[in-house]
């Protein structure tokens, strides 16, 4: 039975390759339908897409995975100058290097002791672990940069309200000036140094439209809120009132978040308290265990 | 089949191929682009150093006194550790001394900073009243406020009493405070300062005071979270210390912890303890604020389109 398994696996692979080829070449599609599809592609109209694409569009979980692993978006959100290709090459280099070093170390261990200190496949497993860890780190950096950018924009609004009112500066100029004066350069990188052009490629007729596009593409809600406030100034609401109210709203939200966080912390704080048992047991248990095992050993 | 030094040949071949591929990937990375890791804080700011200066300012201490205290506690911790003859404990007490002092005074620093921020908001109202009701100009109102700042703000508002450049004095007040909320208010004062006093009064009424109160409410909530976090950490540390002292007093246990395996256990227990403290810090995280470079604000105010 076990001997037949490799043949069965090969048969499955061959059948799979054949089915994929048939699907890719559209062999079962009528010739005129294929011609229409080609014309649609040439004219740039949206098509139904392949079976897999349609399935992905209908499955929210798959869409989420696709969205979360969108390297171009994640790198732009993290304000990284890496391209997806260079990020993958760098991750590959680190992964291979970890694999090589660990494999050499285990090989050296075998040469010294006569047996493998750890199974050789563990080097491969740890090398492969670098890839998900890199992605995790990139996602963390992207999320942290989003938070920092949103915080600077929210904190700049009070000054923006005054600058647009008493100094008659334009909204975008005021925000860019403030971004240059923050200790953290996250907002300056995005706005003043033109970092937003990486994802927000479409044309914008006004500042509010520009901020709306940045808010949507970089998923920073504060930009959309500033765009909305800028929209209200176009219909006669004074700029100082509009941006001050927005600043107040943002601080109210932060206060609500802080309260929710404090309430949750009261419950979650029991976890590290319970965890304190571990080092205490280690401190008492280790010498006791050592003494018992020494006594039994005679 | 063994190669050089008894290492199996397949291992050498596979590791060599992996190194070659890794080098190739590294070259591709260098050609395609360079990551900008480490960007965030501007080059001239060192977050750790700035944080230490913030704590010293929040305590109302001079920077040098604060550093002297930190150094004294670290040396004291190491000396106490040396007297126990457990070398790892000397290093551990040194580390605890380095981080522990900041942690021990963090609550006091946060409470004092909040008091200073509240007092600053009160002084802003006084400034507004002097201009709106007393018909004083901004520089004379600032001087009057600077002369009677109250005990909390004596150092922060000292520059206002001097006279001279109004913007320079506001910048110095913000720099001395090292408080995000006061810095923020100073930024608004710099931009709101125009030839017309009405604009400034309106900015204080409509923007600075309501938003400042909202910021203080967030800060107060953060202080509640910080107090919780610190209370639990103190309880855990006390428990750990009592347990450790009790164990070290027993002769057999002390002998065990002088051995190599005992040292490893001690290291593991210490690492677990610090990991739990770090976990606590993540659970009870307080709100962060944007910090503004007031000197740069002053430059930008002079040349907004520069």
CSV table of C-alpha atoms in Angstrom, one decimal, chain A residues 79-83 85-86 89-90 92-93 96-97 99-100 103-104 107-108 110-111 116 141 144 148 151-152 155-156 158-159 161-163 166-167 169 173 177-186 188-189 193 240-241 244 247-248 251-252 254-255 258-259 261-262 264-266 268-269 271-273 275-276 278-280 282-284 286-288 290, chain B residues 5-8 11 14-15 18-19 21-22 25-26 28-29 32-37 39-42 45 50 178 184 187-188 190-194 199 202-203 206-208 210-211 214-215 217-218 221 225 228 232 236 239-240 243 247 253 256-257 265-266 268-269 272-273 276 279-280 283 285 288-293 296-297 300-301 304-306:
chain,number,residue,atom,x,y,z
A,79,UNK,CA,7.2,54.4,4.5
A,80,UNK,CA,9.8,51.9,3.3
A,81,UNK,CA,11.8,52.7,0.2
A,82,UNK,CA,12.0,49.0,-0.6
A,83,UNK,CA,10.2,47.7,-3.7
A,85,UNK,CA,11.0,42.6,-5.3
A,86,UNK,CA,13.8,44.0,-3.1
A,89,UNK,CA,15.1,39.4,-2.1
A,90,UNK,CA,16.2,40.7,1.3
A,92,UNK,CA,15.2,35.5,0.9
A,93,UNK,CA,18.8,36.4,1.7
A,96,UNK,CA,19.0,31.4,3.3
A,97,UNK,CA,21.8,32.8,5.5
A,99,UNK,CA,19.5,28.2,7.1
A,100,UNK,CA,23.2,28.0,6.0
A,103,UNK,CA,23.1,23.9,9.1
A,104,UNK,CA,26.8,24.5,9.4
A,107,UNK,CA,27.1,19.9,11.0
A,108,UNK,CA,29.9,21.1,13.3
A,110,UNK,CA,27.9,16.3,14.6
A,111,UNK,CA,31.6,16.4,13.8
A,116,UNK,CA,23.4,15.5,15.3
A,141,UNK,CA,5.8,48.6,11.0
A,144,UNK,CA,2.8,51.6,13.7
A,148,UNK,CA,2.0,57.8,14.2
A,151,UNK,CA,-1.6,61.0,15.8
A,152,UNK,CA,0.6,63.8,14.3
A,155,UNK,CA,-2.4,66.9,17.1
A,156,UNK,CA,-1.6,69.4,14.4
A,158,UNK,CA,-5.4,72.9,16.7
A,159,UNK,CA,-2.4,74.8,15.2
A,161,UNK,CA,-7.2,75.9,12.9
A,162,UNK,CA,-5.2,79.1,14.0
A,163,UNK,CA,-2.9,79.1,11.0
A,166,UNK,CA,-5.2,84.3,11.6
A,167,UNK,CA,-2.4,83.7,9.0
A,169,UNK,CA,-2.5,79.9,5.1
A,173,UNK,CA,0.4,74.5,3.5
A,177,UNK,CA,4.5,73.3,7.9
A,178,UNK,CA,3.4,71.5,11.0
A,179,UNK,CA,4.6,68.1,9.7
A,180,UNK,CA,8.1,69.6,9.3
A,181,UNK,CA,8.0,70.7,13.0
A,182,UNK,CA,7.1,67.4,14.6
A,183,UNK,CA,9.9,65.4,16.2
A,184,UNK,CA,8.6,62.3,14.4
A,185,UNK,CA,8.8,62.7,10.6
A,186,UNK,CA,6.0,60.2,9.7
A,188,UNK,CA,6.3,64.8,6.7
A,189,UNK,CA,7.5,61.7,4.8
A,193,UNK,CA,8.2,64.6,0.9
A,240,UNK,CA,-11.1,77.9,12.8
A,241,UNK,CA,-14.5,76.4,13.9
A,244,UNK,CA,-11.2,73.1,16.2
A,247,UNK,CA,-9.6,68.4,17.0
A,248,UNK,CA,-12.1,68.2,19.8
A,251,UNK,CA,-9.5,64.1,21.5
A,252,UNK,CA,-13.0,62.9,22.6
A,254,UNK,CA,-8.9,59.3,22.3
A,255,UNK,CA,-10.5,59.8,25.7
A,258,UNK,CA,-8.3,55.5,26.9
A,259,UNK,CA,-11.3,54.7,29.0
A,261,UNK,CA,-8.4,50.5,27.4
A,262,UNK,CA,-8.3,51.2,31.1
A,264,UNK,CA,-9.9,46.2,29.6
A,265,UNK,CA,-6.6,46.5,31.4
A,266,UNK,CA,-8.3,45.9,34.8
A,268,UNK,CA,-6.2,41.6,31.4
A,269,UNK,CA,-3.8,42.6,34.2
A,271,UNK,CA,-2.7,37.4,33.4
A,272,UNK,CA,0.8,38.6,34.3
A,273,UNK,CA,-0.2,38.4,38.0
A,275,UNK,CA,2.1,34.3,35.5
A,276,UNK,CA,4.2,35.4,38.4
A,278,UNK,CA,6.1,30.6,37.1
A,279,UNK,CA,9.3,32.4,38.2
A,280,UNK,CA,8.4,31.7,41.9
A,282,UNK,CA,11.2,28.0,39.3
A,283,UNK,CA,13.1,29.6,42.2
A,284,UNK,CA,11.8,27.2,44.8
A,286,UNK,CA,14.8,24.0,40.9
A,287,UNK,CA,17.0,23.6,44.1
A,288,UNK,CA,14.5,21.2,45.6
A,290,UNK,CA,18.2,19.2,42.3
B,5,UNK,CA,37.1,18.5,10.3
B,6,UNK,CA,34.6,15.7,10.2
B,7,UNK,CA,31.6,17.8,9.0
B,8,UNK,CA,29.5,15.7,6.6
B,11,UNK,CA,26.1,19.6,4.9
B,14,UNK,CA,24.1,22.5,1.0
B,15,UNK,CA,25.3,25.3,3.3
B,18,UNK,CA,22.6,28.5,0.6
B,19,UNK,CA,25.4,31.1,1.3
B,21,UNK,CA,22.1,32.1,-3.0
B,22,UNK,CA,21.9,34.4,0.0
B,25,UNK,CA,19.7,37.8,-3.0
B,26,UNK,CA,21.6,40.4,-1.0
B,28,UNK,CA,19.6,42.0,-5.8
B,29,UNK,CA,18.4,43.8,-2.6
B,32,UNK,CA,16.7,47.2,-6.3
B,33,UNK,CA,16.5,49.4,-3.3
B,34,UNK,CA,17.6,50.3,0.2
B,35,UNK,CA,15.3,50.0,3.2
B,36,UNK,CA,15.0,53.2,5.3
B,37,UNK,CA,14.8,51.4,8.6
B,39,UNK,CA,13.8,56.6,10.3
B,40,UNK,CA,11.1,58.0,12.6
B,41,UNK,CA,12.7,60.3,15.1
B,42,UNK,CA,14.7,63.0,13.4
B,45,UNK,CA,16.9,63.4,18.6
B,50,UNK,CA,15.0,62.8,25.4
B,178,UNK,CA,9.1,69.4,28.2
B,184,UNK,CA,1.3,72.3,22.0
B,187,UNK,CA,2.8,76.3,19.2
B,188,UNK,CA,-0.7,77.7,19.0
B,190,UNK,CA,3.2,81.5,18.4
B,191,UNK,CA,0.9,81.1,15.4
B,192,UNK,CA,-2.0,83.0,17.0
B,193,UNK,CA,0.2,86.0,17.8
B,194,UNK,CA,-0.8,88.8,15.3
B,199,UNK,CA,-7.6,87.3,17.1
B,202,UNK,CA,-10.5,84.5,20.3
B,203,UNK,CA,-7.9,81.7,19.6
B,206,UNK,CA,-12.2,79.0,21.1
B,207,UNK,CA,-9.2,76.8,20.5
B,208,UNK,CA,-6.6,76.7,23.3
B,210,UNK,CA,-11.4,73.8,25.1
B,211,UNK,CA,-8.9,71.6,23.3
B,214,UNK,CA,-9.9,67.8,26.3
B,215,UNK,CA,-6.2,67.0,26.2
B,217,UNK,CA,-8.9,64.7,30.3
B,218,UNK,CA,-7.0,62.2,28.1
B,221,UNK,CA,-7.2,58.9,32.1
B,225,UNK,CA,-4.0,53.4,33.7
B,228,UNK,CA,-2.9,50.6,37.9
B,232,UNK,CA,0.6,45.7,40.1
B,236,UNK,CA,4.9,41.6,41.8
B,239,UNK,CA,6.6,39.4,46.1
B,240,UNK,CA,9.6,38.3,43.9
B,243,UNK,CA,10.7,35.2,47.9
B,247,UNK,CA,15.5,31.5,49.5
B,253,UNK,CA,19.5,27.0,48.3
B,256,UNK,CA,22.7,25.8,44.6
B,257,UNK,CA,22.4,29.3,43.2
B,265,UNK,CA,17.7,28.9,36.7
B,266,UNK,CA,18.2,32.4,38.2
B,268,UNK,CA,15.5,32.1,33.4
B,269,UNK,CA,13.4,33.2,36.4
B,272,UNK,CA,10.4,35.4,33.0
B,273,UNK,CA,9.8,38.1,35.6
B,276,UNK,CA,5.8,39.5,32.6
B,279,UNK,CA,3.6,42.2,29.2
B,280,UNK,CA,2.0,44.4,31.9
B,283,UNK,CA,-1.5,45.7,28.5
B,285,UNK,CA,-0.3,51.3,27.7
B,288,UNK,CA,1.2,59.1,23.4
B,289,UNK,CA,1.5,62.7,22.2
B,290,UNK,CA,3.1,64.4,19.4
B,291,UNK,CA,6.2,66.4,20.4
B,292,UNK,CA,6.9,69.7,18.5
B,293,UNK,CA,10.2,71.2,17.8
B,296,UNK,CA,11.7,75.0,14.1
B,297,UNK,CA,8.2,76.3,14.6
B,300,UNK,CA,8.7,78.4,10.1
B,301,UNK,CA,6.6,81.2,11.6
B,304,UNK,CA,6.2,80.0,6.4
B,305,UNK,CA,6.8,79.6,2.7
B,306,UNK,CA,10.6,79.2,3.1
